[in-house]
Amino acid sequence: MSGNDRRRLGIDRRTFIGAGLAAGVGLGVGIPLLQGLGGSTSTGNLLKSERPLPQPFTLPFRVPPTLKPTRTDADADYYEIVQAQASAAILPGVKTPIWGYNGIFPGPIIESRRARTTVVTHTNKLPVPTVVHLHAGRTPHTSDGYPIDYVYPTDRSYMNQHSGMTGMGGDPAMTGDVSNGHRTYTYPLDQRAAMLWYHDHRMDFTGPSVWRGLAGMHLVRDDEEDALRLPSGTRELPIMITDRSFAADGSLHYPSVDASLLGHPGVTPDYVAGVLGDVMLVNGTPWPVAHVDGAKYRLRILNACNARRLDLRLDPQPDGAMIQIGTDGGLLASPLQHEHFELAPAQRTDLIIDFSGFAPNTAVTLFNDFGDGNMSQVMRFIVGDKMADGFTVPNTLSAIEKLAASQSVVTRTFRFKTGSVDHMNGWLIDGRPFSPDDIAASAGLGTVEVWRLLADFHHPVHIHLNPFQVLSRGIDGPGEFDAGWKDTIDLRPAEEAAIAIKFDGYAGKYVFHCHNLEHEDMAMMANFTTH
Ligand code: C2O
Ligand code: CU
């Protein structure tokens, strides 16, 4: 099954055997897996923190800094990011070691204009190889962060010392540009304005790397969006939601089989279904409070949790509740009104919230109706004085080409199911674990394909390169949160959906996978090529 690449890394799926069978887990669906599935709103198991947690709504909301280009020329803006270990103040009274882009979590926000090239050079000062993927980027495959296109550490001594890492430390000529711990990613960004995000994507180790902090937001803007005069500046709030757990010493707690993230991939058997934290972080702060004017705001919300699904609702409800103007792939054709909004891992929503109807000092709480206890809350807004903003949500936001099944040149079916990966519980697409050599589909640029996706449990399925439209869920049409251009579909247990993808842009090899990061690491990923 696995190709030369995996063997050269000294990592073999067989390493799963030790973790699974030693703990007495049978083949296929083991008991710990089932515990994470029964009647729950997310596929995963709660990992409890080992220290007292902060009171919700005591710490201030903050927005990550916007990264400044190191230089700019007629064609492009150039950025530099150093991936480094750092210490963050997340919980009161203790420091948390993190892995951060420029040493912060979330990483800095990058802002780009449509069709203006953004070049980001990453330097890896971490003790493991990394991979950077710009999620939702319409990106040539050489810069897409293919799961084995590594940015090697500047200091490889860690890897050379690590037993079992025969390939990873010793063979710098293995793949791609591996010179001196740097890698340059070039993003043409010839695509609609939208909220993208960048995160680690290393084969077998994405879950723990993102959990430690390797995730940041990237906003693409364009003239179409500017013309709508949406709330901006301090009235546009990027909101990255991540659940995390903490060990007694304040460090991030994660059930890796091998905490060095250099040897055996995967999590301990109890967490094969997914890791759910018990602390809700918003832009890296637990349950923060934001002070807002009595005016309209644009909330750009990203679910960056490893496995947790969210059902967001404001209480008390603002006038008009949540007005959705955009989704994963940018603006909707016209606004949609929601009382609540479900968001699976990796999905984004773009909401206009009108705080002007509240009396000053009203506390408006963002709830998560899929969570229990403190995890049923996300953050709080304290409304200030009413301020005129002169903004009304336009009835027409964008022109969206509607894809139809009749345009499709081929219909493919992919089953996302649990199964055994070299005799241990894992996650498979059509019965196969991820291998860099195995091509599941090959699509012609300029063509439309319909993909039928079938799930056993919750699987947020994400496709690289091109966004898609949801045609149906079972025998019904798209769900109420499926409108517009999506890059991740929230498949629920026993659900079948059909999506239409228009392939365009760049020829090459890309991946599609479950964005429950534990499922992704435990092999629920496959390749497609475009030609
Ligand atoms: Cu957000 Cu393939 O990833
Ligand atoms: Cu999954």
JSON list of N, CA, C and O in Angstrom, two decimals, residues 24 53 56 75 110 119 198 229 233 274 369 411 491 503:
[
{"chain": "A", "resi": 24, "resn": "GLY", "atom": "N", "xyz": [-5.47, -3.66, 23.28]},
{"chain": "A", "resi": 24, "resn": "GLY", "atom": "CA", "xyz": [-6.59, -4.58, 23.28]},
{"chain": "A", "resi": 24, "resn": "GLY", "atom": "C", "xyz": [-7.73, -4.16, 22.37]},
{"chain": "A", "resi": 24, "resn": "GLY", "atom": "O", "xyz": [-8.85, -4.63, 22.52]},
{"chain": "A", "resi": 53, "resn": "LEU", "atom": "N", "xyz": [-9.74, 25.64, 35.06]},
{"chain": "A", "resi": 53, "resn": "LEU", "atom": "CA", "xyz": [-9.89, 26.44, 33.85]},
{"chain": "A", "resi": 53, "resn": "LEU", "atom": "C", "xyz": [-10.40, 27.83, 34.19]},
{"chain": "A", "resi": 53, "resn": "LEU", "atom": "O", "xyz": [-11.04, 28.02, 35.22]},
{"chain": "A", "resi": 56, "resn": "PRO", "atom": "N", "xyz": [-15.32, 31.75, 32.11]},
{"chain": "A", "resi": 56, "resn": "PRO", "atom": "CA", "xyz": [-15.65, 32.36, 30.82]},
{"chain": "A", "resi": 56, "resn": "PRO", "atom": "C", "xyz": [-15.89, 33.87, 30.96]},
{"chain": "A", "resi": 56, "resn": "PRO", "atom": "O", "xyz": [-16.30, 34.35, 32.03]},
{"chain": "A", "resi": 75, "resn": "ASP", "atom": "N", "xyz": [4.77, 43.08, -9.03]},
{"chain": "A", "resi": 75, "resn": "ASP", "atom": "CA", "xyz": [4.02, 41.85, -9.24]},
{"chain": "A", "resi": 75, "resn": "ASP", "atom": "C", "xyz": [3.52, 41.19, -7.97]},
{"chain": "A", "resi": 75, "resn": "ASP", "atom": "O", "xyz": [2.59, 40.39, -8.02]},
{"chain": "A", "resi": 110, "resn": "ILE", "atom": "N", "xyz": [-2.64, 37.31, 7.20]},
{"chain": "A", "resi": 110, "resn": "ILE", "atom": "CA", "xyz": [-2.11, 37.83, 5.95]},
{"chain": "A", "resi": 110, "resn": "ILE", "atom": "C", "xyz": [-3.30, 38.37, 5.15]},
{"chain": "A", "resi": 110, "resn": "ILE", "atom": "O", "xyz": [-4.37, 37.74, 5.12]},
{"chain": "A", "resi": 119, "resn": "VAL", "atom": "N", "xyz": [3.82, 35.96, -1.88]},
{"chain": "A", "resi": 119, "resn": "VAL", "atom": "CA", "xyz": [4.91, 35.00, -1.75]},
{"chain": "A", "resi": 119, "resn": "VAL", "atom": "C", "xyz": [5.28, 34.92, -0.27]},
{"chain": "A", "resi": 119, "resn": "VAL", "atom": "O", "xyz": [5.57, 35.94, 0.36]},
{"chain": "A", "resi": 198, "resn": "TYR", "atom": "N", "xyz": [-4.29, 29.24, 6.78]},
{"chain": "A", "resi": 198, "resn": "TYR", "atom": "CA", "xyz": [-3.11, 28.43, 6.51]},
{"chain": "A", "resi": 198, "resn": "TYR", "atom": "C", "xyz": [-2.81, 27.60, 7.75]},
{"chain": "A", "resi": 198, "resn": "TYR", "atom": "O", "xyz": [-3.03, 28.03, 8.87]},
{"chain": "A", "resi": 229, "resn": "ARG", "atom": "N", "xyz": [-19.21, 47.94, 0.54]},
{"chain": "A", "resi": 229, "resn": "ARG", "atom": "CA", "xyz": [-18.97, 48.77, 1.72]},
{"chain": "A", "resi": 229, "resn": "ARG", "atom": "C", "xyz": [-19.42, 48.05, 3.00]},
{"chain": "A", "resi": 229, "resn": "ARG", "atom": "O", "xyz": [-20.16, 48.60, 3.83]},
{"chain": "A", "resi": 233, "resn": "GLY", "atom": "N", "xyz": [-12.54, 47.61, 9.14]},
{"chain": "A", "resi": 233, "resn": "GLY", "atom": "CA", "xyz": [-11.70, 48.14, 10.22]},
{"chain": "A", "resi": 233, "resn": "GLY", "atom": "C", "xyz": [-12.03, 47.42, 11.51]},
{"chain": "A", "resi": 233, "resn": "GLY", "atom": "O", "xyz": [-12.09, 46.20, 11.54]},
{"chain": "A", "resi": 274, "resn": "GLY", "atom": "N", "xyz": [-11.47, 11.25, 17.17]},
{"chain": "A", "resi": 274, "resn": "GLY", "atom": "CA", "xyz": [-11.24, 12.69, 17.11]},
{"chain": "A", "resi": 274, "resn": "GLY", "atom": "C", "xyz": [-10.99, 13.21, 18.51]},
{"chain": "A", "resi": 274, "resn": "GLY", "atom": "O", "xyz": [-11.45, 12.63, 19.49]},
{"chain": "A", "resi": 369, "resn": "ASP", "atom": "N", "xyz": [-24.48, 25.44, 20.57]},
{"chain": "A", "resi": 369, "resn": "ASP", "atom": "CA", "xyz": [-25.52, 24.51, 21.02]},
{"chain": "A", "resi": 369, "resn": "ASP", "atom": "C", "xyz": [-25.15, 23.04, 20.81]},
{"chain": "A", "resi": 369, "resn": "ASP", "atom": "O", "xyz": [-25.90, 22.16, 21.24]},
{"chain": "A", "resi": 411, "resn": "THR", "atom": "N", "xyz": [-19.46, 11.03, -12.91]},
{"chain": "A", "resi": 411, "resn": "THR", "atom": "CA", "xyz": [-19.88, 10.97, -11.51]},
{"chain": "A", "resi": 411, "resn": "THR", "atom": "C", "xyz": [-19.01, 9.95, -10.79]},
{"chain": "A", "resi": 411, "resn": "THR", "atom": "O", "xyz": [-18.86, 8.82, -11.26]},
{"chain": "A", "resi": 491, "resn": "LEU", "atom": "N", "xyz": [-20.42, 16.36, 6.27]},
{"chain": "A", "resi": 491, "resn": "LEU", "atom": "CA", "xyz": [-21.18, 15.09, 6.14]},
{"chain": "A", "resi": 491, "resn": "LEU", "atom": "C", "xyz": [-21.50, 14.56, 7.52]},
{"chain": "A", "resi": 491, "resn": "LEU", "atom": "O", "xyz": [-20.62, 14.46, 8.37]},
{"chain": "A", "resi": 503, "resn": "PHE", "atom": "N", "xyz": [-13.30, 21.94, -12.04]},
{"chain": "A", "resi": 503, "resn": "PHE", "atom": "CA", "xyz": [-11.84, 21.94, -11.93]},
{"chain": "A", "resi": 503, "resn": "PHE", "atom": "C", "xyz": [-11.27, 23.01, -12.84]},
{"chain": "A", "resi": 503, "resn": "PHE", "atom": "O", "xyz": [-11.60, 23.06, -14.02]}
]
